[in-house]
Coordinates of N, CA, C and O and ligand atoms in Angstrom, one line a residue:
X1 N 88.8 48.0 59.2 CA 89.8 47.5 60.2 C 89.3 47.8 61.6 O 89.1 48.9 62.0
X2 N 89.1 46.7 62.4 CA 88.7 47.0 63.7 C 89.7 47.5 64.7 O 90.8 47.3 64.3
X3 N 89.6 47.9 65.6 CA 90.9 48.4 66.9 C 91.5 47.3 67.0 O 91.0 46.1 67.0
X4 N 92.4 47.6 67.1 CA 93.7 46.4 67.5 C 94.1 45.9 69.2 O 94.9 45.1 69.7
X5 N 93.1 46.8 69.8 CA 93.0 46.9 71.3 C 92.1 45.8 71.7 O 92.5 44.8 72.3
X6 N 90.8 46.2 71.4 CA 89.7 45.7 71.9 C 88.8 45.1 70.8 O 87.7 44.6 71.1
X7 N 89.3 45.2 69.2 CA 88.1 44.4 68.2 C 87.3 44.9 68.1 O 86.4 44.3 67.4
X8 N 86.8 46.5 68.7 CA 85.7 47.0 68.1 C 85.7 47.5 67.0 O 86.8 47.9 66.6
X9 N 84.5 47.7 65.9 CA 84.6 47.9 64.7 C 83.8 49.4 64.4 O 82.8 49.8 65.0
X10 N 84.4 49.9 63.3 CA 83.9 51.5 63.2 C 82.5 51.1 62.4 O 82.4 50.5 61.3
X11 N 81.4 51.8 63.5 CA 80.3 51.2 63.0 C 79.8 52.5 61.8 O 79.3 52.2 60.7
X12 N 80.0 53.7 62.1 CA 79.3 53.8 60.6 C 80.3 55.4 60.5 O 80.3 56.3 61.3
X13 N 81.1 55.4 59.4 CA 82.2 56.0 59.2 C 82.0 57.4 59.0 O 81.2 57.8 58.2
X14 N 82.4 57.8 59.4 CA 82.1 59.8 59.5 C 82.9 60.2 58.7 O 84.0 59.7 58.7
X15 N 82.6 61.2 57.9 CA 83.5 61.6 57.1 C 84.2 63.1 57.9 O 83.5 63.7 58.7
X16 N 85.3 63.6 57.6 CA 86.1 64.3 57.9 C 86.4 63.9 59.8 O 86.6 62.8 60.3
X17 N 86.5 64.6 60.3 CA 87.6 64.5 61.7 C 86.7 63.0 62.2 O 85.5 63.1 62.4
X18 N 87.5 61.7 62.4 CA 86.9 60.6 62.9 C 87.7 60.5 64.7 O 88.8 60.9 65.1
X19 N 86.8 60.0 65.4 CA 87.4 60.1 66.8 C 88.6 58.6 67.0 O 89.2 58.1 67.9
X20 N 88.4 58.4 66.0 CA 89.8 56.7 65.7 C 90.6 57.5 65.3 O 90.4 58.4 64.5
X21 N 92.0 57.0 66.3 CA 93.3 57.4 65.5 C 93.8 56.3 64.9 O 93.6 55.1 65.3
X22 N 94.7 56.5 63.7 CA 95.7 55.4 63.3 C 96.3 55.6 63.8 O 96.2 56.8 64.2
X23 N 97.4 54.8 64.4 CA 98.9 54.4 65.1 C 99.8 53.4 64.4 O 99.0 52.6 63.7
X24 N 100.7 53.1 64.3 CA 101.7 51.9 64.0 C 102.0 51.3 65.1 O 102.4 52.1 66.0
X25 N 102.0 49.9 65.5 CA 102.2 49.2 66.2 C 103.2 48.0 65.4 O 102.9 47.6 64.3
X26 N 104.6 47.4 66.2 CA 105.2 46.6 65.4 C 105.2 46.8 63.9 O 105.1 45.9 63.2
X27 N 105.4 48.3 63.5 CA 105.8 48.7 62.2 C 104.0 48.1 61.4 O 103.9 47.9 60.2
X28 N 103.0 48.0 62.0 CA 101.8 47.8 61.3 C 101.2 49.1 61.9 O 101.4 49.6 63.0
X29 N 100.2 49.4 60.5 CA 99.5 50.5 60.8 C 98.0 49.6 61.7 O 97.3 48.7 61.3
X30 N 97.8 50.2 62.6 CA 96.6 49.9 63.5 C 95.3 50.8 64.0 O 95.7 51.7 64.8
X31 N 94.5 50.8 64.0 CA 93.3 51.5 64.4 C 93.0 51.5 65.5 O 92.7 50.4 65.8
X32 N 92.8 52.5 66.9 CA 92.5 52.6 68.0 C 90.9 53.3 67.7 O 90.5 53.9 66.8
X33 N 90.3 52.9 68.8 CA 89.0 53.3 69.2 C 88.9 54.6 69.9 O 89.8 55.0 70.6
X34 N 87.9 55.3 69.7 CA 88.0 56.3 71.2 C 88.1 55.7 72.6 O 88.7 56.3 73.6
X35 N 87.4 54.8 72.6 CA 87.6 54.2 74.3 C 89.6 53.8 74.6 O 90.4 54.5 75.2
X36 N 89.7 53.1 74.1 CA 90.8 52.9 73.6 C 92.4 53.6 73.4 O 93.6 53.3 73.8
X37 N 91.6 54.8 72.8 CA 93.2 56.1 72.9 C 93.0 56.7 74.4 O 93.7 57.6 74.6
X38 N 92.4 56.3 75.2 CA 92.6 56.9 76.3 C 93.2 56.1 77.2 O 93.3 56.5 78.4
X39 N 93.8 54.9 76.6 CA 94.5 54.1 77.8 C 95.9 54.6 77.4 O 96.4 54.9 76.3
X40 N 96.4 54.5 78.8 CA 98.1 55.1 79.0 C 98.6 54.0 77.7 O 99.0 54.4 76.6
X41 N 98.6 52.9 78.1 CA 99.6 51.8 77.8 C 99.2 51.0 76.3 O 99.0 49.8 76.5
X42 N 99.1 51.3 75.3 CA 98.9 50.5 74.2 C 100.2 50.2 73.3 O 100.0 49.5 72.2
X43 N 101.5 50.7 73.8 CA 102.3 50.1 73.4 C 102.3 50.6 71.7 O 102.6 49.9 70.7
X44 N 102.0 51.8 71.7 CA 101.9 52.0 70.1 C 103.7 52.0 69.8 O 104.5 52.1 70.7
X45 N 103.9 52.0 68.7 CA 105.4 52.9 68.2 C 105.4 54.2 68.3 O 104.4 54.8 68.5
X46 N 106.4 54.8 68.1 CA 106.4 56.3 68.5 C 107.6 57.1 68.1 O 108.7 56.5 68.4
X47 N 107.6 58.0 67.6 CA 108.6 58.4 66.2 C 110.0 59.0 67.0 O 109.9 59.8 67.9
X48 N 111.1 58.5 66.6 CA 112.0 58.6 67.4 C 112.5 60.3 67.7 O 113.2 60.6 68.7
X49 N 112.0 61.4 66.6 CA 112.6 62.6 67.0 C 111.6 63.2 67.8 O 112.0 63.9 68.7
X50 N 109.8 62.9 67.6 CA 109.5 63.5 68.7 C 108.5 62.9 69.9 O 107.8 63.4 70.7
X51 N 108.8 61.5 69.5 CA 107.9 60.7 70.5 C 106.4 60.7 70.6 O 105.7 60.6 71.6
X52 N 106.0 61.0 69.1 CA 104.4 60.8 69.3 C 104.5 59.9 68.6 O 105.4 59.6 67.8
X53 N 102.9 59.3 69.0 CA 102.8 58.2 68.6 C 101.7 58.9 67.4 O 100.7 58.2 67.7
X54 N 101.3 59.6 66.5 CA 100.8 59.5 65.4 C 101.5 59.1 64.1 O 102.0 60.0 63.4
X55 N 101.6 58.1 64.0 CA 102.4 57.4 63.0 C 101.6 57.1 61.6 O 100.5 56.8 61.8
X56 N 102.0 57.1 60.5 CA 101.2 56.4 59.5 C 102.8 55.5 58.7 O 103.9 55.7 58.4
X57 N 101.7 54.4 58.5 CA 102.7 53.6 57.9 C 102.2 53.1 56.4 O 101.2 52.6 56.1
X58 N 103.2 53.4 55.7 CA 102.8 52.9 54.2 C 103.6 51.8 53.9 O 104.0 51.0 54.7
X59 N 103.8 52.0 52.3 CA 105.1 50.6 52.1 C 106.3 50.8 52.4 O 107.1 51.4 51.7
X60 N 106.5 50.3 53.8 CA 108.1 50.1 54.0 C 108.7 51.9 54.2 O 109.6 52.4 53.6
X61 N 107.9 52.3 54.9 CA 108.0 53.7 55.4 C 106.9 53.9 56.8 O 105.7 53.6 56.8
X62 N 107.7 54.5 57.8 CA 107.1 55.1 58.6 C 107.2 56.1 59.1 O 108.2 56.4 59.8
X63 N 106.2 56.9 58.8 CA 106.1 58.6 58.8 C 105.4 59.2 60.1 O 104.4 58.7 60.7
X64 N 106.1 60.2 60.4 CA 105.4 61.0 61.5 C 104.5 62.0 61.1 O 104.8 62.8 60.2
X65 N 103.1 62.2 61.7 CA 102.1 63.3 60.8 C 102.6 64.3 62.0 O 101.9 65.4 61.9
X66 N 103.5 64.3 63.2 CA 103.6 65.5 63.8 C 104.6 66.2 63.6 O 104.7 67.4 64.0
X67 N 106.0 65.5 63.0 CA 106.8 66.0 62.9 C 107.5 65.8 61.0 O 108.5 66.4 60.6
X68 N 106.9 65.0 60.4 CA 107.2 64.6 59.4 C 108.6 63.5 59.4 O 109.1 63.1 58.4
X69 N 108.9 63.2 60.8 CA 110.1 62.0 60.6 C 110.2 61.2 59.4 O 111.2 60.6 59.9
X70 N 110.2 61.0 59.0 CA 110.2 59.2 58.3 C 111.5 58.3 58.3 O 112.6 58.6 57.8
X71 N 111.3 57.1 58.9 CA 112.1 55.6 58.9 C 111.0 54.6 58.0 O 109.8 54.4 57.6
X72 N 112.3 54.3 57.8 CA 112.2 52.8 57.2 C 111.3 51.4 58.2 O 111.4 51.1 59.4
X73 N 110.8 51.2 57.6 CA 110.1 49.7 58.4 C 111.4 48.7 58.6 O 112.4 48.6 57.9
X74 N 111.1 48.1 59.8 CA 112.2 47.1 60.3 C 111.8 46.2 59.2 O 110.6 46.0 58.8
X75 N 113.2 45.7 58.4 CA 113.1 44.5 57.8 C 112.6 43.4 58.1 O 112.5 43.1 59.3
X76 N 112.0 42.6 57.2 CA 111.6 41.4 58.4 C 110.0 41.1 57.8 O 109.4 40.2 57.4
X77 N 109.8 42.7 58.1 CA 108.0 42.4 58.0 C 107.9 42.4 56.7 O 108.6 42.9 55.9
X78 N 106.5 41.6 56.6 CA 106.1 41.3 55.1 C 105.2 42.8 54.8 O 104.6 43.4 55.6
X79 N 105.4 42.9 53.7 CA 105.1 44.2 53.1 C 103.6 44.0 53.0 O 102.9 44.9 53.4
X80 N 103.2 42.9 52.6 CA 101.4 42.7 52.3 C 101.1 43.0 54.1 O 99.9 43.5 54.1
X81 N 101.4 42.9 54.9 CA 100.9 43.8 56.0 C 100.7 45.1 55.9 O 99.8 45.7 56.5
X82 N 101.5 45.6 55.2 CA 100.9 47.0 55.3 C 100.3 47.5 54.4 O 100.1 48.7 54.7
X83 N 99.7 47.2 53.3 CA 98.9 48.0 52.7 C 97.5 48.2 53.3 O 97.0 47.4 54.1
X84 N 96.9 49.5 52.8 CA 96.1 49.9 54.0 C 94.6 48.9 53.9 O 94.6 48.0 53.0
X85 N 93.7 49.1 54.6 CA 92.8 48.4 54.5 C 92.4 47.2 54.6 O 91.3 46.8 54.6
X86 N 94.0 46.3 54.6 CA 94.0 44.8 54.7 C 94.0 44.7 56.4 O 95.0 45.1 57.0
X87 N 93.0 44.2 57.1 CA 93.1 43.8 58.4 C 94.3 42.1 58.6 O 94.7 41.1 57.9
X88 N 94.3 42.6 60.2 CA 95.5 41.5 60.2 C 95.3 40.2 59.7 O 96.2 39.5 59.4
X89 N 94.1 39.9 59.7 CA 93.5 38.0 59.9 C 93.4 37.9 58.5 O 93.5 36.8 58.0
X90 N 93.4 39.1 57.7 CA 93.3 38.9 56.4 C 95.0 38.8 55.7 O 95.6 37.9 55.0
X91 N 95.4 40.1 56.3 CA 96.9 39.6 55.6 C 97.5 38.4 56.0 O 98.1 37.7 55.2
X92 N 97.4 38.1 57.4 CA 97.9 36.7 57.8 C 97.9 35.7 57.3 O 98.9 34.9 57.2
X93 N 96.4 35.5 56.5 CA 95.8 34.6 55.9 C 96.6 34.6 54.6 O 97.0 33.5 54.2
X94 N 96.8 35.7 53.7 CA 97.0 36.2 52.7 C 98.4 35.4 52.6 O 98.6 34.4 51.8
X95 N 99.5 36.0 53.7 CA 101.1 35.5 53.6 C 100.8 34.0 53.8 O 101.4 33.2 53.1
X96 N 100.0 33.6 54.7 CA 100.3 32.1 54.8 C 100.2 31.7 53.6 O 101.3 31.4 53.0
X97 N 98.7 31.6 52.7 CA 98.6 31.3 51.3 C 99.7 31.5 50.3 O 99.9 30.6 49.5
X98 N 100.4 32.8 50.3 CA 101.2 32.6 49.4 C 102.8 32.1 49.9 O 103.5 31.8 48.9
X99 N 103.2 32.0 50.9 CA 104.0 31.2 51.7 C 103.8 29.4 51.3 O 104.6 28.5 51.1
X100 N 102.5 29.3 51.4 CA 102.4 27.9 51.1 C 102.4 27.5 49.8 O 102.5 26.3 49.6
X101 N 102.4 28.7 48.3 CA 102.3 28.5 47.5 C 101.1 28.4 46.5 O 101.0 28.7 45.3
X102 N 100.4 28.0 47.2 CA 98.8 27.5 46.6 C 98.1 29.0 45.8 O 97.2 28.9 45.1
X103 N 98.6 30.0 46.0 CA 98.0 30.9 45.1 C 98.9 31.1 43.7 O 99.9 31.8 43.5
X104 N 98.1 30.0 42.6 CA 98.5 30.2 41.3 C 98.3 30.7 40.5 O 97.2 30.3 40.0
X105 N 99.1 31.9 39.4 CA 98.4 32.4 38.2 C 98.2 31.4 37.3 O 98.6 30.3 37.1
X106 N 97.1 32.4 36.8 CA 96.3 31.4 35.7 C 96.9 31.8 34.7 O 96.6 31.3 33.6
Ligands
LIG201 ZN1 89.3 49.7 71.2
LIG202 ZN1 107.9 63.0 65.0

């Protein structure tokens, strides 16, 4: 999943503490860069009891990792957005397809 900021992509993945945070943005979970988390303004979401924005979002839940909040995802959004690891162009791609129908079991 590349940053949702600027399209940069995690070039070779570190295991344990990564300098990318997840955030939810529009109820999608999104990847920031280190260049990136340091801008004021990205418009992340931000957990209503304590106003951080470390969010993780699963299915149709969104959790605070600072305070443990959890809400519900705004209705609306298609759930195949949020499973993890699907980038947007992919799920986009994904809902249109099955919106249009053309993905048939065999
Ligand atoms: Zn970035
Ligand atoms: Zn919180």
């Amino acid at each position: 999943m590349p940053c949702f900021n600027c399209g940069a992509r995690q070039s070779d993945p570190v295991r344990g503490a990564s300098p990318w945070i997840r955030g939810v943005r529009a109820d999608r979970q999104v990847l920031v860069c280190p260049a990136c988390r340091l801008e004021a303004d990205l418009s992340l979401d931000r957990c209503a009891e304590c106003a951080s924005a470390e969010l993780v979002c699963r299915l149709g839940e969104i959790e605070c990792r600072a305070c443990g909040h959890v809400r519900e995802a705004r209705p609306g959004e298609k759930v195949i957005a949020d499973a993890p690891g699907l980038s947007d162009e992919v799920a986009e791609a994904l809902s249109r397809v099955l919106a249009g129908g053309l993905l048939r079991r065999r």
